[in-house]
mmCIF file of C-alpha atoms in Angstrom:
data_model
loop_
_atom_site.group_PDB
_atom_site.id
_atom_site.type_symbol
_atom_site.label_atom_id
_atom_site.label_comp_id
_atom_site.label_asym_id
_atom_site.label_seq_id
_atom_site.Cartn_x
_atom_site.Cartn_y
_atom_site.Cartn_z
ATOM 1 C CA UNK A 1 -12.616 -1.453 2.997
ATOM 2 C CA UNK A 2 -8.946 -1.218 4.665
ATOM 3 C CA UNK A 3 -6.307 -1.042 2.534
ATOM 4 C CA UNK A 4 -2.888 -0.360 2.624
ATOM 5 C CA UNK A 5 -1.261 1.203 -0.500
ATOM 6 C CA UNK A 6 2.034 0.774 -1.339
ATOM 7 C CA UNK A 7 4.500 1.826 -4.106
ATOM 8 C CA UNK A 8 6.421 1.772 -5.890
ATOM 9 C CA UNK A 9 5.443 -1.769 -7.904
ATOM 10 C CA UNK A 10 9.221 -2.063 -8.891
ATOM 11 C CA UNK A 11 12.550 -0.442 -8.248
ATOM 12 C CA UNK A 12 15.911 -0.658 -9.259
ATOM 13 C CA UNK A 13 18.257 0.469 -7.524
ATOM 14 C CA UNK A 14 22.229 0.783 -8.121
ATOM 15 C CA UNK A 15 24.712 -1.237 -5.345
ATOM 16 C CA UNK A 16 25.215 1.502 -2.175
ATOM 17 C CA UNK A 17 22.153 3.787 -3.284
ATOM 18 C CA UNK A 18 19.355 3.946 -1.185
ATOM 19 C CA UNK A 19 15.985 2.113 -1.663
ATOM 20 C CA UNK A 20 12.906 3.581 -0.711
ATOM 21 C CA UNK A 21 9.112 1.689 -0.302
ATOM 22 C CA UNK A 22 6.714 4.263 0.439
ATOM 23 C CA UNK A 23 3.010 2.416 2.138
ATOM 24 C CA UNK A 24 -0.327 4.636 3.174
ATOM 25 C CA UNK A 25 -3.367 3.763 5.080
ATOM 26 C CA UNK A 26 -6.902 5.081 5.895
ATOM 27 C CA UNK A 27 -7.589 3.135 9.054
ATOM 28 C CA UNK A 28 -6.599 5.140 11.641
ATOM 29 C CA UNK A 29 -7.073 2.293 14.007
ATOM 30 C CA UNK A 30 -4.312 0.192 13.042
ATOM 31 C CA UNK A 31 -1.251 -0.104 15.508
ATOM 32 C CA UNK A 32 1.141 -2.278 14.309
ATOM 33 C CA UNK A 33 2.863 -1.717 10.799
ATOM 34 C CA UNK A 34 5.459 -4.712 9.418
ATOM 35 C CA UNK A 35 7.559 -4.893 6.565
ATOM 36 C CA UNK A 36 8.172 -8.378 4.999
ATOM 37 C CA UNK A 37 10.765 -9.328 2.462
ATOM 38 C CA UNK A 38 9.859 -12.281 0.539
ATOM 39 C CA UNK A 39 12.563 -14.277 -2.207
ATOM 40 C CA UNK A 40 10.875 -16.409 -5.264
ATOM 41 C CA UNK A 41 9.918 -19.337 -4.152
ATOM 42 C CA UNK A 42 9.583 -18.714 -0.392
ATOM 43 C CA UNK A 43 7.339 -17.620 2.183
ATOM 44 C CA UNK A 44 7.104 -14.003 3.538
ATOM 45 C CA UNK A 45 10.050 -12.981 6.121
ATOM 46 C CA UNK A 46 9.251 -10.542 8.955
ATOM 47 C CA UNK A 47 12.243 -7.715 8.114
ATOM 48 C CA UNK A 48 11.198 -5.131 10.497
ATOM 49 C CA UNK A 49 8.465 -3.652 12.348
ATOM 50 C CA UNK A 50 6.992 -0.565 14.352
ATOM 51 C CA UNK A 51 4.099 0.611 15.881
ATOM 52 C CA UNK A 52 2.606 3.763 15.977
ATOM 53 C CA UNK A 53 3.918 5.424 19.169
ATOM 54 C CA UNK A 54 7.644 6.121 17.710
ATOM 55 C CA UNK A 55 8.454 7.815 14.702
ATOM 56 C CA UNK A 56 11.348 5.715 13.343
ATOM 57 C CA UNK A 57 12.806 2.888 13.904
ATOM 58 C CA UNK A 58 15.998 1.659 12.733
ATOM 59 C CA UNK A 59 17.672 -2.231 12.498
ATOM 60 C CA UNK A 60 21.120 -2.156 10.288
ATOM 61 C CA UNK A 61 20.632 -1.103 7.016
ATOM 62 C CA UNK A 62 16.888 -0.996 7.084
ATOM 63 C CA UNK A 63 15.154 1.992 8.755
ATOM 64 C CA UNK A 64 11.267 2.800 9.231
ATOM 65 C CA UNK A 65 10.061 6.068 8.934
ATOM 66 C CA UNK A 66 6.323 6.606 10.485
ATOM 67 C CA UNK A 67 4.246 9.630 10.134
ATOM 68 C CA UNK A 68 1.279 9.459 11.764
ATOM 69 C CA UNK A 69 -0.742 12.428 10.923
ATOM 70 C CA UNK A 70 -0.045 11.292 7.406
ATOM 71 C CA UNK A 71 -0.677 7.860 7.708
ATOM 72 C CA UNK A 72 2.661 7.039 5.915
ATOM 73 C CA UNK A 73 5.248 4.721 6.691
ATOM 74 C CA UNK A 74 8.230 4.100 4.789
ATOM 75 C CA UNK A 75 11.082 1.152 4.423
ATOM 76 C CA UNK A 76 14.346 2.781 3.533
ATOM 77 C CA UNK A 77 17.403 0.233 2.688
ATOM 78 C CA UNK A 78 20.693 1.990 2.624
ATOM 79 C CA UNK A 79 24.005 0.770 0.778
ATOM 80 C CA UNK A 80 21.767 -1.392 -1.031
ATOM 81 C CA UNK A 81 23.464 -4.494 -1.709
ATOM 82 C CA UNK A 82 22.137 -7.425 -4.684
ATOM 83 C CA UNK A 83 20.954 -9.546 -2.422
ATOM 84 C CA UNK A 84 18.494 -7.301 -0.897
ATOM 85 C CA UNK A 85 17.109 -8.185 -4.030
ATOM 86 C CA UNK A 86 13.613 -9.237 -2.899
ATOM 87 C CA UNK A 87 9.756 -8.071 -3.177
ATOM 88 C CA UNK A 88 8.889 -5.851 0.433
ATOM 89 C CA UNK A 89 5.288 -6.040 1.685
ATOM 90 C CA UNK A 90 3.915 -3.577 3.674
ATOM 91 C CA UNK A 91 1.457 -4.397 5.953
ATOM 92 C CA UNK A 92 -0.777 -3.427 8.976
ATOM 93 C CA UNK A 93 -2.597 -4.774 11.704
ATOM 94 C CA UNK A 94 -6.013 -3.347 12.906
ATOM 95 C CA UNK A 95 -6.682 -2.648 16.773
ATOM 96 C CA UNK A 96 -8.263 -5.528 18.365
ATOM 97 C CA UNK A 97 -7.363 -7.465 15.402
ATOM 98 C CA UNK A 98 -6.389 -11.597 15.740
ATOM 99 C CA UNK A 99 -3.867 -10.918 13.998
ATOM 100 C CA UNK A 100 -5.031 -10.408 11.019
ATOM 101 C CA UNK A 101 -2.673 -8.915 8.603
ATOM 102 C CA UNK A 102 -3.447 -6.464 5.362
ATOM 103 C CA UNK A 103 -0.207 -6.247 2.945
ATOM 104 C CA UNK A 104 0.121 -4.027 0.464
ATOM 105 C CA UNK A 105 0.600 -5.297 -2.870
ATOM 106 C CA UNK A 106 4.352 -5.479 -2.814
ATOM 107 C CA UNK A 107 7.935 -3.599 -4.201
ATOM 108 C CA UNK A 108 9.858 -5.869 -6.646
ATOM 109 C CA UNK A 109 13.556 -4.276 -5.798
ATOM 110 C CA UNK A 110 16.368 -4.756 -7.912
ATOM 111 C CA UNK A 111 19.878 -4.001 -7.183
ATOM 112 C CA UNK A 112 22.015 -3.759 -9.370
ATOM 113 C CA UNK A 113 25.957 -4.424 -8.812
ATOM 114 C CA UNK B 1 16.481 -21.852 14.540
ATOM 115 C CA UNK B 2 12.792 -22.930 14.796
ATOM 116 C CA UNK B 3 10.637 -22.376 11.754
ATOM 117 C CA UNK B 4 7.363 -22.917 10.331
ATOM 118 C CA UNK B 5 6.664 -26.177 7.505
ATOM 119 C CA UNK B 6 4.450 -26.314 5.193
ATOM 120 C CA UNK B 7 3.714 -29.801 3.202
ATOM 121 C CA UNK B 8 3.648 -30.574 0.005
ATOM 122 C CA UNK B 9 5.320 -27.787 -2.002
ATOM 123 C CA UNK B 10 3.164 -28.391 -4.747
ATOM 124 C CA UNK B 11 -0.520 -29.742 -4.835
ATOM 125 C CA UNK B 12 -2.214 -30.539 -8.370
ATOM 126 C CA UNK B 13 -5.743 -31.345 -8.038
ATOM 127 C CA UNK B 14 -8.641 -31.649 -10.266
ATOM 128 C CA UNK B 15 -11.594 -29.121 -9.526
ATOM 129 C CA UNK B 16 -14.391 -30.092 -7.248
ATOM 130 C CA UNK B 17 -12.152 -32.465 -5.453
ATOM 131 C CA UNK B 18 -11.283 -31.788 -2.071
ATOM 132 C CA UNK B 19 -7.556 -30.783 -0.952
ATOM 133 C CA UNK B 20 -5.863 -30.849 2.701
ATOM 134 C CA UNK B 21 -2.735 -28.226 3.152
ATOM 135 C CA UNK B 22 -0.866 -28.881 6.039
ATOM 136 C CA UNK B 23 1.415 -27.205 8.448
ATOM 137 C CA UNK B 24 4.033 -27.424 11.329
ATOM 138 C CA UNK B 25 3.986 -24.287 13.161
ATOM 139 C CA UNK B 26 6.542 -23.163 15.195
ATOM 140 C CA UNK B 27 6.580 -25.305 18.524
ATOM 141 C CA UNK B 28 5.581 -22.618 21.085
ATOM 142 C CA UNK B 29 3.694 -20.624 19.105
ATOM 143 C CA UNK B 30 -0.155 -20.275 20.051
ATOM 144 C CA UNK B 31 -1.715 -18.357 17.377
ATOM 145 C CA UNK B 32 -2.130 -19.664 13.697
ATOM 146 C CA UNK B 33 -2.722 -18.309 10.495
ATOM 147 C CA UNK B 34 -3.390 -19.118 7.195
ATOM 148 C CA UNK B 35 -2.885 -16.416 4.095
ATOM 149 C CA UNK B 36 -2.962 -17.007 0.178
ATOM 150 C CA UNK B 37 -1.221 -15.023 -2.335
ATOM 151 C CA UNK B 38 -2.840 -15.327 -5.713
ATOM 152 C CA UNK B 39 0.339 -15.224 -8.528
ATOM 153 C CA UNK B 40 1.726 -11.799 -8.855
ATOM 154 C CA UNK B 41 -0.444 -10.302 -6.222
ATOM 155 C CA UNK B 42 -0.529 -9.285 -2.482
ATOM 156 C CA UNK B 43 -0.941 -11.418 0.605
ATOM 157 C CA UNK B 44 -4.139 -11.851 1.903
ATOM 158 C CA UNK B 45 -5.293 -13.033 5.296
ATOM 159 C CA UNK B 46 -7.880 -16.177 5.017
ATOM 160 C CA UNK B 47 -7.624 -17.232 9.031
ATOM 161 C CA UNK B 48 -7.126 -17.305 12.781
ATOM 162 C CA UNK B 49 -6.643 -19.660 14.742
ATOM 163 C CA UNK B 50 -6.444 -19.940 18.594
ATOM 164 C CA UNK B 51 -6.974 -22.083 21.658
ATOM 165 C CA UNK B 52 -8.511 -24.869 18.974
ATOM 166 C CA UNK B 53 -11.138 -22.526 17.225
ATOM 167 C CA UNK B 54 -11.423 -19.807 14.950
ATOM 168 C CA UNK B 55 -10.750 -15.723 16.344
ATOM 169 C CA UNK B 56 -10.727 -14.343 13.009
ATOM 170 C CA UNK B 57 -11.845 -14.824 9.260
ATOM 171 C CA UNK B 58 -11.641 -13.040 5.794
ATOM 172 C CA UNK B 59 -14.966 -13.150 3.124
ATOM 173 C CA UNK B 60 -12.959 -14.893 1.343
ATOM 174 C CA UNK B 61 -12.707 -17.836 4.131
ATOM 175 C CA UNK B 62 -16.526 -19.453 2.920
ATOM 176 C CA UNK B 63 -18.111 -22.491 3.665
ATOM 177 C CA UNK B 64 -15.619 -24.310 1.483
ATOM 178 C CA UNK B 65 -12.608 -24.077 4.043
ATOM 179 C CA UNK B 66 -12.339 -25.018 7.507
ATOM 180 C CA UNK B 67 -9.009 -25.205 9.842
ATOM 181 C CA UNK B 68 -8.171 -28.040 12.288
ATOM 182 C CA UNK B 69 -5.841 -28.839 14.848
ATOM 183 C CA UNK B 70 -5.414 -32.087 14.948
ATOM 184 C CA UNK B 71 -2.875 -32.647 17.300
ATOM 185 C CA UNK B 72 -0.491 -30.911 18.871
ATOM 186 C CA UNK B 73 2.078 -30.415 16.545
ATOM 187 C CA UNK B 74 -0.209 -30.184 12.886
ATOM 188 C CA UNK B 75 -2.637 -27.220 11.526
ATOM 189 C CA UNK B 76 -4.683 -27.867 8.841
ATOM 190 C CA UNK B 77 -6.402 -25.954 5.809
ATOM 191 C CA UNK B 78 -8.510 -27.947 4.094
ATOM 192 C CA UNK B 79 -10.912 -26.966 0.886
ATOM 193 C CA UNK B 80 -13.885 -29.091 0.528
ATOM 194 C CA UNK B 81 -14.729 -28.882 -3.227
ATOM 195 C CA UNK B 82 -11.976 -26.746 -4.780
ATOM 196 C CA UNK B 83 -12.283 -24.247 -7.766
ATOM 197 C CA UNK B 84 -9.720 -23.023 -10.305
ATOM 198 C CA UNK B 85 -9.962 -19.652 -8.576
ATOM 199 C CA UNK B 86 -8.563 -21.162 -5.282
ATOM 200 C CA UNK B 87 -5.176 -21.878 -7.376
ATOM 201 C CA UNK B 88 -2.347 -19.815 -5.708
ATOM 202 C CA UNK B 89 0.219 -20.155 -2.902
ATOM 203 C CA UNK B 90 -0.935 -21.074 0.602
ATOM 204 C CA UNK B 91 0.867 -19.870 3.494
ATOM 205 C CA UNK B 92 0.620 -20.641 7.187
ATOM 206 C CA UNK B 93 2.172 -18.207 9.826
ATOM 207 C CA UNK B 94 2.176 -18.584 13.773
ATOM 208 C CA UNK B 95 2.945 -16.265 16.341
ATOM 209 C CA UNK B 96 3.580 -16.485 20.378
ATOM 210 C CA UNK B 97 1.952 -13.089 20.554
ATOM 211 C CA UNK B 98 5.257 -11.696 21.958
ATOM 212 C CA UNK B 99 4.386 -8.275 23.724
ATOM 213 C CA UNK B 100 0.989 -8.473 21.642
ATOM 214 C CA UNK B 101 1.466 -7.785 18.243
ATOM 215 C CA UNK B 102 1.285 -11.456 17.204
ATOM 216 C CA UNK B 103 5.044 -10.955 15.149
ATOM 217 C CA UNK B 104 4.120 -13.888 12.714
ATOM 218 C CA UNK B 105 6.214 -16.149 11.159
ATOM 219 C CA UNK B 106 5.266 -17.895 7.631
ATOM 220 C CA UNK B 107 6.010 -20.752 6.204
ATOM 221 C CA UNK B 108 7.497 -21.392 2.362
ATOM 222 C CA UNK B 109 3.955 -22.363 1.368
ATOM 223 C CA UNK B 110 2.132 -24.877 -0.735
ATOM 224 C CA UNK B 111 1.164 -23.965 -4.147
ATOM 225 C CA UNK B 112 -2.288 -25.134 -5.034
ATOM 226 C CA UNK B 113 -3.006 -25.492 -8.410
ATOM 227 C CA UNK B 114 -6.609 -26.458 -9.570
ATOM 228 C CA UNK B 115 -7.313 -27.693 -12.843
#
C-alpha cells in the first residue's frame, strides 16, 4: 500500500527557531511532493511544492529539501513566527496518477512567542 | 482571489438517510476532487473527476457515493444511505492542471456528522 510517513506528530517550536517536518515514501514512482498547511476550521492550503528532478526548493521562509535516493523530503520554516502556527501535510502524487493525492498524517506546530 | 466553496459547513443527518455535499470549484479549473479527513487524522483522497466522469477512485469510494456535475458551475458528493463511520470533514479541491501536476486547491469543507 503507498504511504507517506511523516513526523514529527507535534512540534513546538520557540519564535525565530527553525521548524523542521521530516516525510518518507516507498513508491518510487511518485513525482510530485506538496506540503499543505491547514488552520482549525479550514480546508488544506497548498504552501509549497517540488518535484523530484531538483533537490531543494525554496519560497520565503519555507524551504524543501528532497533526497531522492532516500526517499525523504523535508519542510523547513525558518524564523518561525506564531502564526505559522498550523498542522503541515505532506503529501505525494503517484506517476500517471489523476491527481490523486496521499498525505501524511500531519505536524501540529506550535510557536511559541 | 478565486477560491473553492463548499456548502453547508455543517451537515447533521440521521444514519441510513441519504446526504448531498456540494461544491463551487474554482471557475477555470477542470479537474475535481473530493477528500475526507476523519477527526484527528490524515487526508484521504475519495475522487476524480474530469471531463463529466470519474478518472480516479479510492476503496473507500463504494457503491454508496457517486459525484455529479450538474452544471457548470456545481460538483456534487452525494452518499446514498450514510453510516456513522462516514462522519468527518469533506473537502473538495480543483485544479487547472497547470504544467501537469494538478496543484489543487481545497475548499473549507463540510463536516458530516452521522448519528
Amino acid at each position: 500500500q503507498q504511504q507517506v510517513k511523516q513526523s514529527p506528530q507535534s512540534l513546538i517550536v520557540q519564535k525565530g527557531g527553525i521548524s523542521i517536518i521530516n516525510c518518507a515514501y516507498e513508491n518510487t514512482a511518485f513525482d510530485y511532493f506538496p506540503w499543505y498547511q491547514q488552520f482549525p476550521g479550514k480546508g488544506p492550503a497548498l504552501l509549497i511544492a517540488i518535484r523530484p528532478d531538483v533537490s531543494e526548493k525554496k519560497e520565503g521562509r519555507f524551504t524543501i529539501s528532497f533526497n531522492k535516493s532516500a526517499k525523504q523530503f523535508s519542510l523547513h520554516i525558518m524564523d518561525s513566527q506564531p502564526g505559522d502556527s498550523a498542522t503541515y501535510f505532506c503529501a505525494a502524487r503517484a506517476t500517471g496518477s489523476q491527481g490523486n493525492l496521499i498525505f501524511g498524517k500531519g505536524t501540529k506546530l506550535s510557536v511559541k512567542p | 482571489e478565486p477560491e473553492v466553496t463548499q456548502t453547508p459547513s455543517h451537515q447533521v443527518t440521521q444514519m441510513g438517510q441519504e446526504v448531498i455535499l456540494r461544491c463551487v470549484p474554482i471557475s477555470n479549473h477542470l479537474y475535481f476532487y473530493w477528500y475526507r479527513q476523519i477527526l484527528g487524522q490524515k487526508v484521504e483522497f475519495l475522487v476524480s473527476f474530469y471531463n463529466n466522469e470519474i478518472s480516479e477512485k479510492s476503496e473507500i469510494f463504494d457503491d454508496q457515493f457517486s459525484v455529479e456535475r450538474p452544471d457548470g458551475s456545481n460538483f456534487t458528493l452525494k452518499i446514498r444511505s450514510t453510516k456513522l463511520e462516514d462522519s468527518a470533514m469533506y473537502f473538495c479541491a480543483s485544479s487547472d492542471d497547470l504544467a501537469g501536476y494538478n496543484e489543487q486547491f481545497f475548499g473549507p469543507g463540510t463536516r458530516l456528522t452521522v448519528l
